[in-house]
Coordinates of C-alpha atoms in Angstrom, one line a residue:
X363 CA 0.0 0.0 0.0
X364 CA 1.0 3.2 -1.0
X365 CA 2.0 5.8 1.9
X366 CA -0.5 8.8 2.6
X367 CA 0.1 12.3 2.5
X368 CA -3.1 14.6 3.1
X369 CA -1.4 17.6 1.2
X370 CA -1.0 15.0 -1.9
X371 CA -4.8 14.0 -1.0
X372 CA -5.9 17.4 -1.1
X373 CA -3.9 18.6 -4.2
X374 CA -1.9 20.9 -2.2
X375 CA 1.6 19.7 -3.0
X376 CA 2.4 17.3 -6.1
X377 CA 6.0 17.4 -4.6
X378 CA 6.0 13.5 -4.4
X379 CA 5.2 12.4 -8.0
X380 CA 5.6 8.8 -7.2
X381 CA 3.5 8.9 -4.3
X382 CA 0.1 7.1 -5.3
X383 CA 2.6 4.6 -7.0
X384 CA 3.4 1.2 -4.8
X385 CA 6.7 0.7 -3.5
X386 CA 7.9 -2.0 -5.7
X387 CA 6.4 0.2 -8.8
X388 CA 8.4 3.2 -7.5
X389 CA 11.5 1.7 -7.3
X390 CA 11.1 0.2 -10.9
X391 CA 10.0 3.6 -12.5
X392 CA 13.2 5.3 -11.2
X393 CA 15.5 2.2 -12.0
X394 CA 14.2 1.7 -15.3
X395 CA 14.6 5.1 -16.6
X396 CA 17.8 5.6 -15.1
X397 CA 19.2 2.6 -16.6
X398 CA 17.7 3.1 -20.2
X399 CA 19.5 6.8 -20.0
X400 CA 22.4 5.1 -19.0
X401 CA 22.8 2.1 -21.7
X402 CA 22.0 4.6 -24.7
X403 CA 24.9 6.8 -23.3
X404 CA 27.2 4.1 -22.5
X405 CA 26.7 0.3 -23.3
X406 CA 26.3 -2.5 -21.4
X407 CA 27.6 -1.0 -18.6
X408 CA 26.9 -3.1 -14.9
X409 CA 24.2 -1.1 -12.8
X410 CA 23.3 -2.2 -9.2
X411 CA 20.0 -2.1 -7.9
X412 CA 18.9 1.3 -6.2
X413 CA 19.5 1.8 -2.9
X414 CA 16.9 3.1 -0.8
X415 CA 16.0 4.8 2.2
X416 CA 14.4 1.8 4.8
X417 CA 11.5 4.3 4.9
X418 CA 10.3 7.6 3.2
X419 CA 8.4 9.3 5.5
X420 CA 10.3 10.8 8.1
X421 CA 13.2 10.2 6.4
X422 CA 14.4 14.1 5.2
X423 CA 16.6 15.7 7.5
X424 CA 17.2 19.2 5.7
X425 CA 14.2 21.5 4.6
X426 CA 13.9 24.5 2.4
X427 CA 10.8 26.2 2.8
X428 CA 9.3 29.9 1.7
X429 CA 7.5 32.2 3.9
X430 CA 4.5 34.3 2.7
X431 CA 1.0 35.6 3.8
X432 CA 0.7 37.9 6.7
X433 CA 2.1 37.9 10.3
X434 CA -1.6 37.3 11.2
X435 CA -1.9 34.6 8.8
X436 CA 1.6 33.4 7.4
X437 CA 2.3 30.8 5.4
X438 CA 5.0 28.3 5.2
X439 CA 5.8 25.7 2.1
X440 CA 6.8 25.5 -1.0
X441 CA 6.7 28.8 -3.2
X442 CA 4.5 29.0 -6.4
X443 CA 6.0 29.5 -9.4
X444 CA 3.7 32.2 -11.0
X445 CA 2.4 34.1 -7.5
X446 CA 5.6 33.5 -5.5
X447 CA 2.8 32.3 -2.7
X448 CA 3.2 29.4 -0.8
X449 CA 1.4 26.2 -0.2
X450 CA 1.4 25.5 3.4
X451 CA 3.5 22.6 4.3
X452 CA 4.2 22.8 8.4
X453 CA 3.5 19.2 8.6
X454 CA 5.0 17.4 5.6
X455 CA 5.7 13.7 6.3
X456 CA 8.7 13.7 5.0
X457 CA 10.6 15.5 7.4
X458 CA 12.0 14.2 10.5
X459 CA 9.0 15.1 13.1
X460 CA 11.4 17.5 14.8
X461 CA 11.6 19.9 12.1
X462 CA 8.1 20.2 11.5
X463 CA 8.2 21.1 15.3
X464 CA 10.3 24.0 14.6
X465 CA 8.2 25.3 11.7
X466 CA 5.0 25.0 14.0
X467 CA 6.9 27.4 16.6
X468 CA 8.0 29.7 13.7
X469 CA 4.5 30.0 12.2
X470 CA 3.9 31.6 15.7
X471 CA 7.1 33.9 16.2
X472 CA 6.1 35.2 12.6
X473 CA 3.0 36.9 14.7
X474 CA 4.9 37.0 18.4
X475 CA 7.8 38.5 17.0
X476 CA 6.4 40.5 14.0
X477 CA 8.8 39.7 11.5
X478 CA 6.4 40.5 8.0
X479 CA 6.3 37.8 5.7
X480 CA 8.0 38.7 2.4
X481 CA 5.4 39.9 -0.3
X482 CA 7.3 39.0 -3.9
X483 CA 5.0 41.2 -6.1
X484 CA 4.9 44.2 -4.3
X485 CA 8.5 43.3 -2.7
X486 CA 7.8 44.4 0.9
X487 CA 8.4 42.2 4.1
X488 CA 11.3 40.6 5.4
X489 CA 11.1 37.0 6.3
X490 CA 11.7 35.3 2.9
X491 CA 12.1 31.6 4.5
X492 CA 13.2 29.1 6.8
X493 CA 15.8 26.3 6.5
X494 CA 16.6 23.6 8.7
X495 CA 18.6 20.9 9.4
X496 CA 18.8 18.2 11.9
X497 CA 21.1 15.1 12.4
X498 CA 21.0 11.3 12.4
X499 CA 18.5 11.5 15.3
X500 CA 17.3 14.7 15.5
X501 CA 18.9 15.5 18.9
X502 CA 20.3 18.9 17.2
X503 CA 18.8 21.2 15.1
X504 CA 20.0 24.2 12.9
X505 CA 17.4 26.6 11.8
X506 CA 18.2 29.7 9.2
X507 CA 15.5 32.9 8.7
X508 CA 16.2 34.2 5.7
X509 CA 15.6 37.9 5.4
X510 CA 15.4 40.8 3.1
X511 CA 17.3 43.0 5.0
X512 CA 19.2 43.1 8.5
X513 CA 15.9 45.3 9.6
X514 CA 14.0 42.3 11.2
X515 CA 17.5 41.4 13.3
X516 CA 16.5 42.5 16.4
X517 CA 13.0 40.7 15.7
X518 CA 15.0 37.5 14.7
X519 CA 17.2 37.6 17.8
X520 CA 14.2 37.5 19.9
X521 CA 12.6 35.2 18.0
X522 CA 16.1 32.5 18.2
X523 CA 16.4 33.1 21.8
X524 CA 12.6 32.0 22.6
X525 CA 13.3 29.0 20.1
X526 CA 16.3 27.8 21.7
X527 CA 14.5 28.5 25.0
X528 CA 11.2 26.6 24.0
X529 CA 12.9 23.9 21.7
X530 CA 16.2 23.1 23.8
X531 CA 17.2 20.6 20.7
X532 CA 18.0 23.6 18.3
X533 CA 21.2 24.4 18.5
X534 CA 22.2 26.8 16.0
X535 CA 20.4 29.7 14.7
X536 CA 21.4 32.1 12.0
X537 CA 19.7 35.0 10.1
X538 CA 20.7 34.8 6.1
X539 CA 20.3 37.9 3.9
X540 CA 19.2 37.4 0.7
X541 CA 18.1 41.0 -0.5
X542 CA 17.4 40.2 -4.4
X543 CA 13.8 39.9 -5.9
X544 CA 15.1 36.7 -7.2
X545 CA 14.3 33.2 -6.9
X546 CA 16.8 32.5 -4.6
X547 CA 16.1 31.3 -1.1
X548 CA 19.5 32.4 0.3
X549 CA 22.2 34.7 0.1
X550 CA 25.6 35.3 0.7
X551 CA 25.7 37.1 4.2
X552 CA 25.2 34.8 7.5
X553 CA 24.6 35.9 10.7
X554 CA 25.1 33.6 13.6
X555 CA 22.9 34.1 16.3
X556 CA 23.6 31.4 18.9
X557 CA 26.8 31.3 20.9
X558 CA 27.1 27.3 19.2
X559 CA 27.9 27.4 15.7
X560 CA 28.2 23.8 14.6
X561 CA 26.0 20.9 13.9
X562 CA 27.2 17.9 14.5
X563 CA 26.1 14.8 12.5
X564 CA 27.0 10.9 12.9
X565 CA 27.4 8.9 9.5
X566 CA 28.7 5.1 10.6
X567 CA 31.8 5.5 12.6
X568 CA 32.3 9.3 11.3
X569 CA 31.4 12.6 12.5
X570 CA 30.7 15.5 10.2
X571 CA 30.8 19.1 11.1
X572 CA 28.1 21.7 9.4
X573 CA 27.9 25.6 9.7
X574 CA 24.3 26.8 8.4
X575 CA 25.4 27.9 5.2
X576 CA 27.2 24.5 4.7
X577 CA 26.0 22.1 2.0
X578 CA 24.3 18.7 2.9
X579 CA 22.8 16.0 1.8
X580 CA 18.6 16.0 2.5
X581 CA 18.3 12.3 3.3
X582 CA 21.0 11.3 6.2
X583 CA 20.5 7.4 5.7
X584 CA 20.8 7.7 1.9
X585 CA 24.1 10.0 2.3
X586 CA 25.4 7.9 4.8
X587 CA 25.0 4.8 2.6
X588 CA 26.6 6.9 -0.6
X589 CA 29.8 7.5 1.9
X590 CA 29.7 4.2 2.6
X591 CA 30.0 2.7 -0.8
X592 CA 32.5 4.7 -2.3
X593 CA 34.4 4.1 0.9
X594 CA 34.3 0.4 -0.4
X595 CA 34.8 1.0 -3.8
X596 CA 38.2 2.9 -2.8
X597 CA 39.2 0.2 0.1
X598 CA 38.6 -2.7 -2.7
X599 CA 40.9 -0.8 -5.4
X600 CA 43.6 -0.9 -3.3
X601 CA 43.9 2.7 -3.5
X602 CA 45.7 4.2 -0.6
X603 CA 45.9 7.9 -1.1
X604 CA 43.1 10.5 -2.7
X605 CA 42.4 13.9 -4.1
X606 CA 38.3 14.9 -3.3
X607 CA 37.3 17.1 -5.3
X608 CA 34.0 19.3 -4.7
X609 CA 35.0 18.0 -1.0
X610 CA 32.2 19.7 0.9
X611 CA 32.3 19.1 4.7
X612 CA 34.9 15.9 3.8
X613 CA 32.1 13.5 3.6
X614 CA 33.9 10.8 1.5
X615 CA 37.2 11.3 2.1
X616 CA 36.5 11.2 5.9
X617 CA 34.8 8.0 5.5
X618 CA 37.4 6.3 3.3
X619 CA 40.3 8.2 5.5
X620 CA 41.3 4.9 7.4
X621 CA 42.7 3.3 4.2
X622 CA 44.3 6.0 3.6
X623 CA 48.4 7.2 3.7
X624 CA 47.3 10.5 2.6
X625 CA 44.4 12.9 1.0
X626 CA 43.7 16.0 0.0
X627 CA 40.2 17.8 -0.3
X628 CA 39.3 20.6 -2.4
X629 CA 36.3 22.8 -2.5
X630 CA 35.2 26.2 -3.1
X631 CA 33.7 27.2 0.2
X632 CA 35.6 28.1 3.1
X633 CA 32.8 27.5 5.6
X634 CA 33.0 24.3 3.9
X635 CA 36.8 23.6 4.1
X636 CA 36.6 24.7 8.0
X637 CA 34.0 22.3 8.6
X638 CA 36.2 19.5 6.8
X639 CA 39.2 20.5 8.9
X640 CA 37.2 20.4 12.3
X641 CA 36.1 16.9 11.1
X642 CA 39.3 15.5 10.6
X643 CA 40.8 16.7 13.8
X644 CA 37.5 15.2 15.7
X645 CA 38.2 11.5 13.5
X646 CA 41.5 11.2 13.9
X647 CA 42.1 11.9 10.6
X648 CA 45.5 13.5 10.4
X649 CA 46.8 12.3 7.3
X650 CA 44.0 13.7 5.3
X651 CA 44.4 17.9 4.2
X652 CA 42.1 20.2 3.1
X653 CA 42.2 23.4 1.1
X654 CA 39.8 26.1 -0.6
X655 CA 39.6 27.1 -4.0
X656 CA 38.3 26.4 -7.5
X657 CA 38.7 22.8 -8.7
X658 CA 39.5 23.8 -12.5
X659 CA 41.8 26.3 -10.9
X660 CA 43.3 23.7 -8.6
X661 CA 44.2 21.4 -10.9
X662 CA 45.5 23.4 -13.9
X663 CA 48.5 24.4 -10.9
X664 CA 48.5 21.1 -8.8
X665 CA 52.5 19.7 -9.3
X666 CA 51.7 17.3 -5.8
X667 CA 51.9 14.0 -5.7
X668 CA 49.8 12.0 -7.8
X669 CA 46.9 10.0 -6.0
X670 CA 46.0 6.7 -6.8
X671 CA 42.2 7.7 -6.8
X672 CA 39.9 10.2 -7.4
X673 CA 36.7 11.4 -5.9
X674 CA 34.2 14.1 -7.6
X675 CA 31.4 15.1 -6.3
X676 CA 30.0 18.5 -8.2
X677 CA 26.7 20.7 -8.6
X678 CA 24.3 19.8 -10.9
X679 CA 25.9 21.2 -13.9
X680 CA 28.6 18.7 -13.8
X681 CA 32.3 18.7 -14.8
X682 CA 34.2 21.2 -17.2
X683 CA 36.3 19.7 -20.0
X684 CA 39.3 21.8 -17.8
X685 CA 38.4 19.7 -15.0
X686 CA 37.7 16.1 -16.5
X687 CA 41.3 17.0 -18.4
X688 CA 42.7 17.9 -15.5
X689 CA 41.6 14.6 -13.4
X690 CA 43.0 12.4 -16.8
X691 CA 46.1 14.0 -16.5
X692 CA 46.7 13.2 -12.9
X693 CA 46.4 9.3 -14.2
X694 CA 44.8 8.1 -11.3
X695 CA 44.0 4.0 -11.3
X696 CA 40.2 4.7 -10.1
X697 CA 38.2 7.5 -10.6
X698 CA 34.9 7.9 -7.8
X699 CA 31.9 10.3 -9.8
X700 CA 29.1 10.9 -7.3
X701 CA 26.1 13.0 -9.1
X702 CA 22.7 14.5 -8.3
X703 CA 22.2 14.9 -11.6
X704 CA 22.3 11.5 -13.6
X705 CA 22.2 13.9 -17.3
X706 CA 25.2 15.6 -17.0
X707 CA 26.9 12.7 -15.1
X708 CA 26.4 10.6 -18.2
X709 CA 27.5 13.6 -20.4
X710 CA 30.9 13.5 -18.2
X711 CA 31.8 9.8 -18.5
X712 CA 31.7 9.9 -22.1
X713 CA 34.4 12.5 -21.9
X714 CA 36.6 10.3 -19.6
X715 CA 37.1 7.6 -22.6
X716 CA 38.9 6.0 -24.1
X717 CA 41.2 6.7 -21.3
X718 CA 38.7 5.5 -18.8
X719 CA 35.8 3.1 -18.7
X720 CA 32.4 3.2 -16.9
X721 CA 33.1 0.0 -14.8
X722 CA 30.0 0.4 -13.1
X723 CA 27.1 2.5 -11.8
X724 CA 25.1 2.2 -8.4
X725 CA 21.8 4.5 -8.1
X726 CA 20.7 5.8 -4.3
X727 CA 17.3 7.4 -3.7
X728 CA 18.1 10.4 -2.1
X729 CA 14.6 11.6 -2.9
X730 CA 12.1 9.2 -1.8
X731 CA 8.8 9.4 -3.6
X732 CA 10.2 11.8 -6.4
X733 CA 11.4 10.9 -10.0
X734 CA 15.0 12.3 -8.7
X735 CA 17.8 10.5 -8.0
X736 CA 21.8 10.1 -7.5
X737 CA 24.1 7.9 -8.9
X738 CA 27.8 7.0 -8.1
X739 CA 30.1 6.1 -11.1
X740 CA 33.4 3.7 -10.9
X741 CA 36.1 4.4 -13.9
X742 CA 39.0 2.5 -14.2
X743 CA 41.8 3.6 -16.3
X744 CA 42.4 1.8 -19.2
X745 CA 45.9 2.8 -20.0

């Protein structure tokens, strides 16, 4: 039987496309697609089952929500294309139960605390949205208000210090200013409004480190399982030192560190890279490095030693030639692609040949319910 959601019931949110689907019909629709994709681009090329999630509801552990309406009347959910209004979602099933908690008390600061909902259309307000994370068991929670402008600060600061009061498992709170009448749900300024500033998360034996604006997985057993298999995909190779590239946090190379001699991440962010740093020193991790700075940039200098594999893990738009170049050159034995975004993955390995070969592909649900998925690629070299 199909799980129930009564904003899906009710046409409210369409979110969850595969919803009304069973769970075996689900899993085949996503599988299916993703496979045909990948043979026309590729061959006959080994795919393993998809990995799932052991349940989908309550399974999210990261929300990005809009704010609109009126402090009387306010509304929080997913924005609508055309009127920039939400649909209210304080109770999506999705979500660990925790952060729908924290919504349900923000609902109420909006009026307590006055802090005006964000018009888009007539560009007046200042709460724009809310965006929240929490960790393997919920036991900490970071929550983000993103505003127009820093004129709701003194609003917001109120409004964090009765959260943290009321809702002792939020940890972190922080104001982000996003000032644009874009669709963009957050900007580049952060404002920490909690003397703790870190989230702490548990993935198997490894602890990762978060600062609000730091990137993260939305599914924390579906992450935990992609760490975990290109952690085996490295140990199995042989492979005993790494470059990650797009490193994030250090999810993956933290994971794999213990087979390691040495590592180095790379990635853009420096809230990132400090994160990653932390991490390492709280695993033990000392033979693993990690630096800021653009990949392509990164590699067109890098004269370091060479690593015996590589791990990628970019945005949605995928790999540069520079970059895929760049990675040949370095003429690692095994070559780790993790990607949200299964089109522009495919594009990529086609530009790794003949050099390379696609020696196999292994789908995860990070989505549950939804036609989206990720996908981790193994390339061995060739020559």
């Amino acid at each position: 039987m199909a799980p129930s959601c009564a904003y899906f019931d009710r046409g409210e949110c369409r979110s969850c496309s595969l919803l009304a689907l069973p769970a075996r019909e689900r899993s085949a629709s996503k599988l299916s697609r993703f496979t045909r994709d990948a043979r026309a681009a590729l061959g006959d090329v080994p795919i393993s089952a998809l990995w799932e999630p052991p349940r989908a509801f309550g399974s999210r552990t990261k929300a990005k929500l809009a704010v609109s309406g009126s402090m009387r009347n306010a509304v929080i959910g997913l924005p609508d294309g055309a009127s920039g209004e939400s649909a209210s979602l304080l109770d999506c099933p999705l979500h660990a139960p925790r952060l729908n908690e924290v919504l349900r008390f923000v609902k109420g600061a909006i009026t307590e605390f006055k802090l005006a909902p964000y018009h888009v259309e007539r560009r007046q307000g200042e709460l724009k949205g809310i965006i929240l994370k929490c960790n393997e068991d919920a036991s900490q929670v970071l929550a983000r208000f993103v505003l127009r402008s820093p004129e709701a600060l003194p609003r917001v600061r109120r409004a964090a210090r009765a959260l943290v009061e009321r809702l002792p498992f939020v940890r972190v709170v922080s104001a982000n200013i996003q000032p644009l009448p874009a669709a963009l749900l957050e900007g580049g300024d952060e404002i920490v409004l909690t003397e703790e500033r870190f989230l702490w998360e548990r993935y198997g034996d490894v602890l990762l480190a978060f600062q609000p604006q730091s990137f993260s997985q939305v599914t924390h057993a579906t992450a935990e399982a992609l760490y975990r298999h290109v952690a085996g995909v490295l140990s199995g190779s042989g492979a005993r030192s790494l470059l990650d590239l797009f490193c994030g946090v250090g999810g993956f190379s933290l994971t794999a560190a213990g087979g390691m001699e040495w590592g180095l991440g790379v990635e853009l962010s420096e809230n990132a890279i400090e994160c990653a740093r932390l991490g390492a020193a709280e695993n033990g991790a000392t033979q693993l490095a990690f630096e800021s700075g653009d990949v392509e940039a990164f590699l067109a200098r890098y004269s370091g030693k060479k690593p015996d594999a590589v791990v990628v893990n970019p945005p949605r738009r995928g790999l540069s030639p520079a970059i895929v170049e760049g990675i040949k050159a370095l003429r690692p034995g095994l070559i780790a692609y993790s990607s949200c975004n299964p089109e522009t993955l495919l594009r990529d390995l086609r530009l790794f040949a003949p050099a390379y070969r696609v020696a196999s592909l292994a789908p995860f649900d990070m989505f549950p319910l939804t036609e989206h998925l990720e996908a981790v690629a193994t390339l061995a070299r060739t020559v």
